C-alpha cells in the first residue's frame, strides 16, 4: 500500500468517503499537522508517495525529505507557499483545485462586507454586555465596491453584488477589460479603484503587498477593507494606524499574519475591536468546498500514482 500524506486541515471531513476512495485504489491516507515545521513532518514525508498539502510550506527541504514522493496536490488554490521551481527540478508535478472553493469564499467575503457595514459582530458583543444601543450602518446596494483580482472568487463576488445592486469596480492584471464588463464589473486601474471605492475586497494571490501606508493615504475616508485572501496582501501595522486615525472605517479579514499565532497581530488590539472582524481562515470551509478540494486533490494524486497526467497541474512559470 502506498502512503498519501494529507496535511490540509479538512481533507475527508466533508460528505465524501475520500479515505475509502484512496484505499480502493490501493493507498493509505495518513493525516499530518496542517501548521508544520520540517522536523515534525520529516518522518511522515519519508514514506509519502503523494502529498495533499494545505496552506503550510512545501519547500525544497520538504521535498528532499520525501524520497518516494511523486506528486504534491495543493488542497486549495493558492500556491505561494509551494516552491514550484524546486518541484519542477525534482520532477514532481504540483496540482491545485481551481474553482473548488470559489462559491464558499465569495459567500464569506459578502458575509464580511455585511458584518462590517452593519456592525454585526460588534452588535453581538454589545448585546452580551447588556448594551442595546445602535450604530447606524450603510447598505451594500448603496456602496461602490472595488474587487481586486477578478478570478473565479472575484467574479463570484461580482455576481452576488449584482443581486444587491451595488456599483462594482474591478481590476485584474491578467484579464482584458471586456471580460470584466461581461461579468458585471467596471474595469478600472488599481490606483483609481483605491481612490473610488467605499468598500474594497481583495481576491489576489499572496506574495505581494497591495495595501500599505501610501495606498491608505489615497482612499476615501471610512473605506471598508475585506481580505479573505492572504495576510501579506496588507501591511497590518499600516491598517491599524489608518483605523485609529479614521482613514479606514473597518477591516474584516479571514486571514492574519501568523495565522494561528496571530495574537501578535496589531489588528487584535482591544481598542480596534469595534472596527476589526477576523475569522480563522474558514472561507473555504463548507461541506461543498471541502468535498470539492478533497476529491480534486485526491483524484490528481491517484492519477499520478497510476501513471496518468493529473487534471489540474500548476505551471511553475505562471
Ligand atoms: O481552507 C483551506 O484549507 C485553505 C484554502 C485556501 O486558502 C486556498 O488556498 O484555496
PDB file of C-alpha atoms and ligand atoms in Angstrom:
ATOM      1  CA  UNK A   1       0.000   0.000   0.000  1.00  0.00           C
ATOM      2  CA  UNK A   2       1.366   3.425  -0.950  1.00  0.00           C
ATOM      3  CA  UNK A   3       1.099   6.295   1.511  1.00  0.00           C
ATOM      4  CA  UNK A   4      -0.717   9.540   0.732  1.00  0.00           C
ATOM      5  CA  UNK A   5       0.101  12.222   3.294  1.00  0.00           C
ATOM      6  CA  UNK A   6      -2.664  14.792   3.899  1.00  0.00           C
ATOM      7  CA  UNK A   7      -1.637  17.951   5.781  1.00  0.00           C
ATOM      8  CA  UNK A   8      -4.631  20.065   4.794  1.00  0.00           C
ATOM      9  CA  UNK A   9      -6.854  20.989   7.730  1.00  0.00           C
ATOM     10  CA  UNK A  10     -10.000  19.298   6.482  1.00  0.00           C
ATOM     11  CA  UNK A  11      -9.172  16.579   3.938  1.00  0.00           C
ATOM     12  CA  UNK A  12     -12.016  13.991   4.015  1.00  0.00           C
ATOM     13  CA  UNK A  13     -14.038  15.980   6.584  1.00  0.00           C
ATOM     14  CA  UNK A  14     -16.873  16.539   4.074  1.00  0.00           C
ATOM     15  CA  UNK A  15     -19.572  14.110   2.964  1.00  0.00           C
ATOM     16  CA  UNK A  16     -17.415  12.039   0.590  1.00  0.00           C
ATOM     17  CA  UNK A  17     -15.523   8.928   1.689  1.00  0.00           C
ATOM     18  CA  UNK A  18     -12.169  10.026   0.285  1.00  0.00           C
ATOM     19  CA  UNK A  19     -10.129   7.742   2.538  1.00  0.00           C
ATOM     20  CA  UNK A  20     -12.184   4.811   1.202  1.00  0.00           C
ATOM     21  CA  UNK A  21     -11.645   6.025  -2.364  1.00  0.00           C
ATOM     22  CA  UNK A  22      -7.879   6.094  -1.780  1.00  0.00           C
ATOM     23  CA  UNK A  23      -7.963   2.659  -0.164  1.00  0.00           C
ATOM     24  CA  UNK A  24      -9.899   1.206  -3.097  1.00  0.00           C
ATOM     25  CA  UNK A  25      -7.076   2.406  -5.322  1.00  0.00           C
ATOM     26  CA  UNK A  26      -4.517   0.675  -3.087  1.00  0.00           C
ATOM     27  CA  UNK A  27      -3.338   3.632  -0.978  1.00  0.00           C
ATOM     28  CA  UNK A  28      -3.411   4.527   2.677  1.00  0.00           C
ATOM     29  CA  UNK A  29      -4.129   8.125   3.773  1.00  0.00           C
ATOM     30  CA  UNK A  30      -2.045   9.375   6.689  1.00  0.00           C
ATOM     31  CA  UNK A  31      -3.057  12.721   8.236  1.00  0.00           C
ATOM     32  CA  UNK A  32      -0.282  15.118   9.262  1.00  0.00           C
ATOM     33  CA  UNK A  33      -0.301  18.504  11.041  1.00  0.00           C
ATOM     34  CA  UNK A  34      -1.519  21.482   8.993  1.00  0.00           C
ATOM     35  CA  UNK A  35       0.868  24.019  10.530  1.00  0.00           C
ATOM     36  CA  UNK A  36       4.062  22.129  10.314  1.00  0.00           C
ATOM     37  CA  UNK A  37       7.781  22.526  10.618  1.00  0.00           C
ATOM     38  CA  UNK A  38      10.049  20.218   8.685  1.00  0.00           C
ATOM     39  CA  UNK A  39      11.215  18.313  11.775  1.00  0.00           C
ATOM     40  CA  UNK A  40       7.608  17.408  12.607  1.00  0.00           C
ATOM     41  CA  UNK A  41       6.792  16.256   9.105  1.00  0.00           C
ATOM     42  CA  UNK A  42      10.022  14.502   8.138  1.00  0.00           C
ATOM     43  CA  UNK A  43       9.026  11.030   9.419  1.00  0.00           C
ATOM     44  CA  UNK A  44       5.719  11.256   7.522  1.00  0.00           C
ATOM     45  CA  UNK A  45       7.336  12.640   4.372  1.00  0.00           C
ATOM     46  CA  UNK A  46       9.868   9.802   4.349  1.00  0.00           C
ATOM     47  CA  UNK A  47       7.112   7.330   3.452  1.00  0.00           C
ATOM     48  CA  UNK A  48       4.829   9.530   1.337  1.00  0.00           C
ATOM     49  CA  UNK A  49       4.256   8.878  -2.366  1.00  0.00           C
ATOM     50  CA  UNK A  50       1.610  11.577  -2.646  1.00  0.00           C
ATOM     51  CA  UNK A  51       1.176  14.753  -0.579  1.00  0.00           C
ATOM     52  CA  UNK A  52      -2.127  16.594  -0.239  1.00  0.00           C
ATOM     53  CA  UNK A  53      -0.847  19.893   1.115  1.00  0.00           C
ATOM     54  CA  UNK A  54      -2.750  22.626   2.952  1.00  0.00           C
ATOM     55  CA  UNK A  55      -1.558  26.220   3.210  1.00  0.00           C
ATOM     56  CA  UNK A  56       1.695  25.311   5.029  1.00  0.00           C
ATOM     57  CA  UNK A  57       5.101  25.483   3.310  1.00  0.00           C
ATOM     58  CA  UNK A  58       6.270  22.972   0.717  1.00  0.00           C
ATOM     59  CA  UNK A  59       9.961  23.846   0.365  1.00  0.00           C
ATOM     60  CA  UNK A  60      12.908  22.226  -1.349  1.00  0.00           C
ATOM     61  CA  UNK A  61      13.899  20.857   2.087  1.00  0.00           C
ATOM     62  CA  UNK A  62      10.481  19.233   2.498  1.00  0.00           C
ATOM     63  CA  UNK A  63      10.803  17.665  -0.941  1.00  0.00           C
ATOM     64  CA  UNK A  64      14.333  16.439  -0.150  1.00  0.00           C
ATOM     65  CA  UNK A  65      12.912  14.705   2.919  1.00  0.00           C
ATOM     66  CA  UNK A  66      10.435  12.799   0.729  1.00  0.00           C
ATOM     67  CA  UNK A  67      12.467  10.459  -1.493  1.00  0.00           C
ATOM     68  CA  UNK A  68       9.396   8.487  -2.616  1.00  0.00           C
ATOM     69  CA  UNK A  69       7.219  11.499  -3.393  1.00  0.00           C
ATOM     70  CA  UNK A  70       5.651  11.547  -6.869  1.00  0.00           C
ATOM     71  CA  UNK A  71       3.106  14.372  -6.639  1.00  0.00           C
ATOM     72  CA  UNK A  72       2.139  17.373  -4.478  1.00  0.00           C
ATOM     73  CA  UNK A  73      -1.549  18.272  -4.667  1.00  0.00           C
ATOM     74  CA  UNK A  74      -2.357  21.660  -3.158  1.00  0.00           C
ATOM     75  CA  UNK A  75      -5.692  21.325  -1.355  1.00  0.00           C
ATOM     76  CA  UNK A  76      -6.947  24.774  -2.323  1.00  0.00           C
ATOM     77  CA  UNK A  77      -5.989  27.335  -4.889  1.00  0.00           C
ATOM     78  CA  UNK A  78      -3.050  29.497  -3.742  1.00  0.00           C
ATOM     79  CA  UNK A  79       0.396  28.024  -4.451  1.00  0.00           C
ATOM     80  CA  UNK A  80       2.576  30.790  -2.983  1.00  0.00           C
ATOM     81  CA  UNK A  81       3.776  28.501  -0.170  1.00  0.00           C
ATOM     82  CA  UNK A  82       4.933  25.833  -2.635  1.00  0.00           C
ATOM     83  CA  UNK A  83       8.425  26.054  -4.137  1.00  0.00           C
ATOM     84  CA  UNK A  84       7.263  25.287  -7.677  1.00  0.00           C
ATOM     85  CA  UNK A  85      10.750  25.571  -9.164  1.00  0.00           C
ATOM     86  CA  UNK A  86      12.149  23.075  -6.660  1.00  0.00           C
ATOM     87  CA  UNK A  87       9.334  20.654  -7.503  1.00  0.00           C
ATOM     88  CA  UNK A  88       9.992  21.113 -11.217  1.00  0.00           C
ATOM     89  CA  UNK A  89      13.731  20.460 -10.728  1.00  0.00           C
ATOM     90  CA  UNK A  90      12.892  17.279  -8.851  1.00  0.00           C
ATOM     91  CA  UNK A  91      10.357  16.194 -11.483  1.00  0.00           C
ATOM     92  CA  UNK A  92       7.460  16.285  -9.001  1.00  0.00           C
ATOM     93  CA  UNK A  93       4.227  17.623 -10.522  1.00  0.00           C
ATOM     94  CA  UNK A  94       2.222  20.106  -8.437  1.00  0.00           C
ATOM     95  CA  UNK A  95      -1.551  20.410  -8.779  1.00  0.00           C
ATOM     96  CA  UNK A  96      -4.232  22.617  -7.194  1.00  0.00           C
ATOM     97  CA  UNK A  97      -8.037  22.779  -7.077  1.00  0.00           C
ATOM     98  CA  UNK A  98      -9.140  25.788  -9.155  1.00  0.00           C
ATOM     99  CA  UNK A  99     -12.728  26.842  -8.513  1.00  0.00           C
ATOM    100  CA  UNK A 100     -13.250  24.254  -5.756  1.00  0.00           C
ATOM    101  CA  UNK A 101     -13.888  26.831  -3.058  1.00  0.00           C
ATOM    102  CA  UNK A 102     -14.852  29.877  -5.147  1.00  0.00           C
ATOM    103  CA  UNK A 103     -18.508  29.952  -4.070  1.00  0.00           C
ATOM    104  CA  UNK A 104     -17.613  29.315  -0.435  1.00  0.00           C
ATOM    105  CA  UNK A 105     -15.067  32.147  -0.334  1.00  0.00           C
ATOM    106  CA  UNK A 106     -17.289  34.537  -2.314  1.00  0.00           C
ATOM    107  CA  UNK A 107     -20.120  33.890   0.166  1.00  0.00           C
ATOM    108  CA  UNK A 108     -17.777  34.567   3.052  1.00  0.00           C
ATOM    109  CA  UNK A 109     -16.468  37.787   1.512  1.00  0.00           C
ATOM    110  CA  UNK A 110     -20.022  39.108   1.167  1.00  0.00           C
ATOM    111  CA  UNK A 111     -20.713  37.960   4.734  1.00  0.00           C
ATOM    112  CA  UNK A 112     -17.753  40.009   5.982  1.00  0.00           C
ATOM    113  CA  UNK A 113     -18.922  43.018   3.947  1.00  0.00           C
ATOM    114  CA  UNK A 114     -22.325  42.895   5.629  1.00  0.00           C
ATOM    115  CA  UNK A 115     -20.746  42.233   9.026  1.00  0.00           C
ATOM    116  CA  UNK A 116     -18.649  45.402   8.664  1.00  0.00           C
ATOM    117  CA  UNK A 117     -21.330  47.580   7.052  1.00  0.00           C
ATOM    118  CA  UNK A 118     -23.922  46.732   9.718  1.00  0.00           C
ATOM    119  CA  UNK A 119     -21.589  46.236  12.729  1.00  0.00           C
ATOM    120  CA  UNK A 120     -22.865  42.690  13.236  1.00  0.00           C
ATOM    121  CA  UNK A 121     -20.006  41.248  15.365  1.00  0.00           C
ATOM    122  CA  UNK A 122     -19.851  44.472  17.397  1.00  0.00           C
ATOM    123  CA  UNK A 123     -23.621  44.393  17.918  1.00  0.00           C
ATOM    124  CA  UNK A 124     -23.408  40.825  19.208  1.00  0.00           C
ATOM    125  CA  UNK A 125     -20.664  41.789  21.674  1.00  0.00           C
ATOM    126  CA  UNK A 126     -22.677  44.810  22.871  1.00  0.00           C
ATOM    127  CA  UNK A 127     -25.868  42.849  23.481  1.00  0.00           C
ATOM    128  CA  UNK A 128     -23.947  40.264  25.533  1.00  0.00           C
ATOM    129  CA  UNK A 129     -22.614  43.158  27.612  1.00  0.00           C
ATOM    130  CA  UNK A 130     -26.178  44.463  28.141  1.00  0.00           C
ATOM    131  CA  UNK A 131     -25.765  47.365  25.716  1.00  0.00           C
ATOM    132  CA  UNK A 132     -28.657  47.668  23.235  1.00  0.00           C
ATOM    133  CA  UNK A 133     -27.555  50.995  21.748  1.00  0.00           C
ATOM    134  CA  UNK A 134     -27.435  51.072  17.948  1.00  0.00           C
ATOM    135  CA  UNK A 135     -24.842  52.039  15.351  1.00  0.00           C
ATOM    136  CA  UNK A 136     -26.181  53.227  12.016  1.00  0.00           C
ATOM    137  CA  UNK A 137     -24.770  51.274   9.101  1.00  0.00           C
ATOM    138  CA  UNK A 138     -24.743  51.564   5.326  1.00  0.00           C
ATOM    139  CA  UNK A 139     -26.462  49.380   2.728  1.00  0.00           C
ATOM    140  CA  UNK A 140     -24.414  47.159   0.432  1.00  0.00           C
ATOM    141  CA  UNK A 141     -26.577  48.136  -2.531  1.00  0.00           C
ATOM    142  CA  UNK A 142     -25.642  51.798  -1.994  1.00  0.00           C
ATOM    143  CA  UNK A 143     -21.909  51.052  -1.932  1.00  0.00           C
ATOM    144  CA  UNK A 144     -19.330  51.277  -4.699  1.00  0.00           C
ATOM    145  CA  UNK A 145     -17.406  48.030  -4.251  1.00  0.00           C
ATOM    146  CA  UNK A 146     -13.905  47.540  -5.664  1.00  0.00           C
ATOM    147  CA  UNK A 147     -12.820  43.970  -6.400  1.00  0.00           C
ATOM    148  CA  UNK A 148      -9.053  43.481  -6.592  1.00  0.00           C
ATOM    149  CA  UNK A 149      -8.400  40.261  -8.522  1.00  0.00           C
ATOM    150  CA  UNK A 150     -11.161  39.091 -10.837  1.00  0.00           C
ATOM    151  CA  UNK A 151     -10.582  35.334 -10.928  1.00  0.00           C
ATOM    152  CA  UNK A 152     -13.244  32.809 -10.001  1.00  0.00           C
ATOM    153  CA  UNK A 153     -13.703  34.182  -6.481  1.00  0.00           C
ATOM    154  CA  UNK A 154     -13.715  37.843  -7.534  1.00  0.00           C
ATOM    155  CA  UNK A 155     -16.250  37.053 -10.263  1.00  0.00           C
ATOM    156  CA  UNK A 156     -18.380  35.149  -7.738  1.00  0.00           C
ATOM    157  CA  UNK A 157     -18.399  38.240  -5.527  1.00  0.00           C
ATOM    158  CA  UNK A 158     -19.442  40.407  -8.508  1.00  0.00           C
ATOM    159  CA  UNK A 159     -22.343  38.038  -9.280  1.00  0.00           C
ATOM    160  CA  UNK A 160     -23.550  38.231  -5.696  1.00  0.00           C
ATOM    161  CA  UNK A 161     -23.225  42.037  -5.620  1.00  0.00           C
ATOM    162  CA  UNK A 162     -25.375  42.206  -8.761  1.00  0.00           C
ATOM    163  CA  UNK A 163     -28.226  40.945  -6.581  1.00  0.00           C
ATOM    164  CA  UNK A 164     -27.622  43.697  -4.028  1.00  0.00           C
ATOM    165  CA  UNK A 165     -27.493  46.403  -6.702  1.00  0.00           C
ATOM    166  CA  UNK A 166     -24.007  47.661  -5.749  1.00  0.00           C
ATOM    167  CA  UNK A 167     -21.832  49.517  -8.226  1.00  0.00           C
ATOM    168  CA  UNK A 168     -18.957  47.112  -8.918  1.00  0.00           C
ATOM    169  CA  UNK A 169     -15.454  48.175  -9.988  1.00  0.00           C
ATOM    170  CA  UNK A 170     -12.757  45.590 -10.660  1.00  0.00           C
ATOM    171  CA  UNK A 171      -9.124  45.314 -11.585  1.00  0.00           C
ATOM    172  CA  UNK A 172      -7.141  42.296 -12.737  1.00  0.00           C
ATOM    173  CA  UNK A 173      -3.764  42.370 -14.492  1.00  0.00           C
ATOM    174  CA  UNK A 174      -4.476  39.130 -16.379  1.00  0.00           C
ATOM    175  CA  UNK A 175      -7.930  39.814 -17.828  1.00  0.00           C
ATOM    176  CA  UNK A 176      -8.979  42.062 -20.705  1.00  0.00           C
ATOM    177  CA  UNK A 177     -11.454  44.836 -19.895  1.00  0.00           C
ATOM    178  CA  UNK A 178     -14.278  43.298 -21.947  1.00  0.00           C
ATOM    179  CA  UNK A 179     -14.265  40.166 -19.773  1.00  0.00           C
ATOM    180  CA  UNK A 180     -14.708  42.305 -16.650  1.00  0.00           C
ATOM    181  CA  UNK A 181     -17.589  44.183 -18.275  1.00  0.00           C
ATOM    182  CA  UNK A 182     -19.245  40.961 -19.450  1.00  0.00           C
ATOM    183  CA  UNK A 183     -19.064  39.601 -15.882  1.00  0.00           C
ATOM    184  CA  UNK A 184     -20.666  42.559 -14.184  1.00  0.00           C
ATOM    185  CA  UNK A 185     -17.819  44.943 -13.302  1.00  0.00           C
ATOM    186  CA  UNK A 186     -16.478  48.291 -14.479  1.00  0.00           C
ATOM    187  CA  UNK A 187     -12.769  47.897 -15.328  1.00  0.00           C
ATOM    188  CA  UNK A 188     -10.527  50.359 -13.527  1.00  0.00           C
ATOM    189  CA  UNK A 189      -6.839  50.505 -12.633  1.00  0.00           C
ATOM    190  CA  UNK A 190      -5.656  49.639  -9.148  1.00  0.00           C
ATOM    191  CA  UNK A 191      -4.809  53.209  -8.055  1.00  0.00           C
ATOM    192  CA  UNK A 192      -8.143  54.566  -9.282  1.00  0.00           C
ATOM    193  CA  UNK A 193     -10.033  51.688  -7.647  1.00  0.00           C
ATOM    194  CA  UNK A 194      -8.494  52.555  -4.278  1.00  0.00           C
ATOM    195  CA  UNK A 195      -9.433  56.223  -4.778  1.00  0.00           C
ATOM    196  CA  UNK A 196     -13.033  55.492  -5.843  1.00  0.00           C
ATOM    197  CA  UNK A 197     -14.484  52.623  -3.792  1.00  0.00           C
ATOM    198  CA  UNK A 198     -16.407  52.726  -0.482  1.00  0.00           C
ATOM    199  CA  UNK A 199     -15.607  49.078   0.124  1.00  0.00           C
ATOM    200  CA  UNK A 200     -12.726  47.033  -1.296  1.00  0.00           C
ATOM    201  CA  UNK A 201     -12.404  43.257  -1.308  1.00  0.00           C
ATOM    202  CA  UNK A 202      -9.095  41.511  -2.056  1.00  0.00           C
ATOM    203  CA  UNK A 203      -9.017  38.362  -4.198  1.00  0.00           C
ATOM    204  CA  UNK A 204      -5.448  38.428  -5.463  1.00  0.00           C
ATOM    205  CA  UNK A 205      -2.681  35.871  -4.924  1.00  0.00           C
ATOM    206  CA  UNK A 206      -0.366  36.254  -1.930  1.00  0.00           C
ATOM    207  CA  UNK A 207       3.294  37.169  -2.215  1.00  0.00           C
ATOM    208  CA  UNK A 208       2.679  40.907  -2.847  1.00  0.00           C
ATOM    209  CA  UNK A 209       1.703  43.889  -0.688  1.00  0.00           C
ATOM    210  CA  UNK A 210      -1.260  45.718  -2.208  1.00  0.00           C
ATOM    211  CA  UNK A 211      -2.282  47.842   0.776  1.00  0.00           C
ATOM    212  CA  UNK A 212       0.474  49.781   2.527  1.00  0.00           C
ATOM    213  CA  UNK A 213       0.699  53.188   4.224  1.00  0.00           C
ATOM    214  CA  UNK A 214       0.979  55.090   0.933  1.00  0.00           C
ATOM    215  CA  UNK A 215      -2.063  53.329  -0.512  1.00  0.00           C
ATOM    216  CA  UNK A 216      -4.076  54.109   2.614  1.00  0.00           C
ATOM    217  CA  UNK A 217      -3.380  57.814   2.062  1.00  0.00           C
ATOM    218  CA  UNK A 218      -5.295  57.661  -1.224  1.00  0.00           C
ATOM    219  CA  UNK A 219      -8.539  56.044  -0.032  1.00  0.00           C
ATOM    220  CA  UNK A 220     -11.951  57.526   0.581  1.00  0.00           C
ATOM    221  CA  UNK A 221     -12.353  58.286   4.288  1.00  0.00           C
ATOM    222  CA  UNK A 222     -14.182  55.474   6.052  1.00  0.00           C
ATOM    223  CA  UNK A 223     -13.314  52.800   3.471  1.00  0.00           C
ATOM    224  CA  UNK A 224     -14.176  49.226   4.467  1.00  0.00           C
ATOM    225  CA  UNK A 225     -11.480  46.725   3.512  1.00  0.00           C
ATOM    226  CA  UNK A 226     -12.233  42.988   3.267  1.00  0.00           C
ATOM    227  CA  UNK A 227      -9.478  40.400   2.925  1.00  0.00           C
ATOM    228  CA  UNK A 228     -10.425  36.749   2.516  1.00  0.00           C
ATOM    229  CA  UNK A 229      -7.263  36.005   0.520  1.00  0.00           C
ATOM    230  CA  UNK A 230      -3.812  36.187   2.104  1.00  0.00           C
ATOM    231  CA  UNK A 231      -2.436  38.192   5.045  1.00  0.00           C
ATOM    232  CA  UNK A 232       0.655  39.503   3.250  1.00  0.00           C
ATOM    233  CA  UNK A 233      -1.548  41.474   0.829  1.00  0.00           C
ATOM    234  CA  UNK A 234      -1.797  44.136   3.524  1.00  0.00           C
ATOM    235  CA  UNK A 235       0.617  45.881   5.880  1.00  0.00           C
ATOM    236  CA  UNK A 236      -1.203  45.196   9.151  1.00  0.00           C
ATOM    237  CA  UNK A 237       0.578  47.950  11.107  1.00  0.00           C
ATOM    238  CA  UNK A 238      -0.445  50.495   8.443  1.00  0.00           C
ATOM    239  CA  UNK A 239      -4.030  49.202   8.580  1.00  0.00           C
ATOM    240  CA  UNK A 240      -4.080  49.626  12.375  1.00  0.00           C
ATOM    241  CA  UNK A 241      -2.816  53.224  12.022  1.00  0.00           C
ATOM    242  CA  UNK A 242      -5.443  54.019   9.374  1.00  0.00           C
ATOM    243  CA  UNK A 243      -8.219  52.553  11.536  1.00  0.00           C
ATOM    244  CA  UNK A 244      -7.085  54.664  14.517  1.00  0.00           C
ATOM    245  CA  UNK A 245      -6.952  57.950  12.603  1.00  0.00           C
ATOM    246  CA  UNK A 246     -10.244  57.281  10.790  1.00  0.00           C
ATOM    247  CA  UNK A 247      -8.947  56.951   7.216  1.00  0.00           C
ATOM    248  CA  UNK A 248     -10.176  53.351   7.269  1.00  0.00           C
ATOM    249  CA  UNK A 249     -13.657  52.619   8.640  1.00  0.00           C
ATOM    250  CA  UNK A 250     -13.302  48.868   9.167  1.00  0.00           C
ATOM    251  CA  UNK A 251     -11.123  45.878   8.334  1.00  0.00           C
ATOM    252  CA  UNK A 252     -12.760  42.459   8.006  1.00  0.00           C
ATOM    253  CA  UNK A 253     -10.442  39.563   7.302  1.00  0.00           C
ATOM    254  CA  UNK A 254     -10.366  35.791   7.074  1.00  0.00           C
ATOM    255  CA  UNK A 255      -6.613  35.736   7.471  1.00  0.00           C
ATOM    256  CA  UNK A 256      -3.969  37.398   9.657  1.00  0.00           C
ATOM    257  CA  UNK A 257      -0.189  37.383   9.502  1.00  0.00           C
ATOM    258  CA  UNK A 258       0.965  34.470  11.591  1.00  0.00           C
ATOM    259  CA  UNK A 259      -2.495  32.880  11.383  1.00  0.00           C
ATOM    260  CA  UNK A 260      -2.697  30.569  14.413  1.00  0.00           C
ATOM    261  CA  UNK A 261      -0.057  32.633  16.225  1.00  0.00           C
ATOM    262  CA  UNK A 262      -1.971  35.737  15.234  1.00  0.00           C
ATOM    263  CA  UNK A 263      -2.415  37.051  18.760  1.00  0.00           C
ATOM    264  CA  UNK A 264       0.703  39.062  17.898  1.00  0.00           C
ATOM    265  CA  UNK A 265      -1.124  40.953  15.138  1.00  0.00           C
ATOM    266  CA  UNK A 266      -1.552  44.700  15.777  1.00  0.00           C
ATOM    267  CA  UNK A 267      -5.100  44.288  14.447  1.00  0.00           C
ATOM    268  CA  UNK A 268      -6.172  42.321  17.505  1.00  0.00           C
ATOM    269  CA  UNK A 269      -5.581  45.292  19.840  1.00  0.00           C
ATOM    270  CA  UNK A 270      -8.560  45.839  22.160  1.00  0.00           C
ATOM    271  CA  UNK A 271      -9.119  49.447  21.062  1.00  0.00           C
ATOM    272  CA  UNK A 272      -9.761  48.259  17.475  1.00  0.00           C
ATOM    273  CA  UNK A 273     -12.259  45.520  18.356  1.00  0.00           C
ATOM    274  CA  UNK A 274     -15.262  47.583  17.199  1.00  0.00           C
ATOM    275  CA  UNK A 275     -13.679  48.123  13.738  1.00  0.00           C
ATOM    276  CA  UNK A 276     -11.894  44.819  13.092  1.00  0.00           C
ATOM    277  CA  UNK A 277     -13.520  41.455  12.432  1.00  0.00           C
ATOM    278  CA  UNK A 278     -11.350  38.380  11.961  1.00  0.00           C
ATOM    279  CA  UNK A 279     -12.336  34.792  11.165  1.00  0.00           C
ATOM    280  CA  UNK A 280      -9.908  31.828  11.305  1.00  0.00           C
ATOM    281  CA  UNK A 281      -9.419  31.265   7.559  1.00  0.00           C
ATOM    282  CA  UNK A 282     -12.745  29.491   7.273  1.00  0.00           C
ATOM    283  CA  UNK A 283     -13.777  30.942   3.896  1.00  0.00           C
ATOM    284  CA  UNK A 284     -13.209  27.609   2.141  1.00  0.00           C
ATOM    285  CA  UNK A 285     -14.594  25.541   4.988  1.00  0.00           C
ATOM    286  CA  UNK A 286     -18.019  24.481   3.729  1.00  0.00           C
ATOM    287  CA  UNK A 287     -19.104  20.883   3.173  1.00  0.00           C
ATOM    288  CA  UNK A 288     -19.308  21.553  -0.568  1.00  0.00           C
ATOM    289  CA  UNK A 289     -15.889  23.191  -0.875  1.00  0.00           C
ATOM    290  CA  UNK A 290     -14.202  20.604   1.362  1.00  0.00           C
ATOM    291  CA  UNK A 291     -15.648  17.842  -0.836  1.00  0.00           C
ATOM    292  CA  UNK A 292     -14.536  19.683  -3.990  1.00  0.00           C
ATOM    293  CA  UNK A 293     -10.995  20.387  -2.736  1.00  0.00           C
ATOM    294  CA  UNK A 294     -10.669  16.857  -1.332  1.00  0.00           C
ATOM    295  CA  UNK A 295     -11.901  14.989  -4.385  1.00  0.00           C
ATOM    296  CA  UNK A 296      -9.997  17.140  -6.898  1.00  0.00           C
ATOM    297  CA  UNK A 297      -6.716  16.852  -4.985  1.00  0.00           C
ATOM    298  CA  UNK A 298      -7.144  13.136  -4.338  1.00  0.00           C
ATOM    299  CA  UNK A 299      -8.059  12.408  -7.975  1.00  0.00           C
ATOM    300  CA  UNK A 300      -4.906  14.234  -9.101  1.00  0.00           C
ATOM    301  CA  UNK A 301      -2.753  12.245  -6.669  1.00  0.00           C
ATOM    302  CA  UNK A 302      -4.348   8.945  -7.713  1.00  0.00           C
ATOM    303  CA  UNK A 303      -3.874   9.835 -11.385  1.00  0.00           C
ATOM    304  CA  UNK A 304      -0.136  10.467 -10.971  1.00  0.00           C
ATOM    305  CA  UNK A 305       0.351   7.375  -8.797  1.00  0.00           C
ATOM    306  CA  UNK A 306      -1.379   5.348 -11.526  1.00  0.00           C
ATOM    307  CA  UNK A 307       0.949   6.799 -14.172  1.00  0.00           C
ATOM    308  CA  UNK A 308      -1.590   9.219 -15.684  1.00  0.00           C
ATOM    309  CA  UNK A 309      -1.486  13.017 -16.056  1.00  0.00           C
ATOM    310  CA  UNK A 310      -3.275  14.995 -13.333  1.00  0.00           C
ATOM    311  CA  UNK A 311      -6.280  17.082 -14.391  1.00  0.00           C
ATOM    312  CA  UNK A 312      -5.189  20.266 -12.556  1.00  0.00           C
ATOM    313  CA  UNK A 313      -1.434  20.812 -12.969  1.00  0.00           C
ATOM    314  CA  UNK A 314       0.047  24.119 -11.787  1.00  0.00           C
ATOM    315  CA  UNK A 315       2.655  25.635 -14.052  1.00  0.00           C
ATOM    316  CA  UNK A 316       5.733  26.980 -12.254  1.00  0.00           C
ATOM    317  CA  UNK A 317       6.014  29.604 -14.967  1.00  0.00           C
ATOM    318  CA  UNK A 318       2.606  31.226 -14.448  1.00  0.00           C
TER     319      UNK A 318
HETATM  320  O1  LIG B   1      -9.232  26.006   3.851  1.00  0.00           O
HETATM  321  C1  LIG B   1      -8.148  25.793   3.335  1.00  0.00           C
HETATM  322  O2  LIG B   1      -7.520  24.756   3.501  1.00  0.00           O
HETATM  323  C2  LIG B   1      -7.495  26.918   2.535  1.00  0.00           C
HETATM  324  C3  LIG B   1      -7.951  27.107   1.166  1.00  0.00           C
HETATM  325  C4  LIG B   1      -7.493  28.446   0.570  1.00  0.00           C
HETATM  326  O3  LIG B   1      -6.640  29.176   1.362  1.00  0.00           O
HETATM  327  C5  LIG B   1      -6.915  28.211  -0.787  1.00  0.00           C
HETATM  328  O4  LIG B   1      -5.703  28.279  -0.963  1.00  0.00           O
HETATM  329  O5  LIG B   1      -7.696  27.935  -1.692  1.00  0.00           O
END
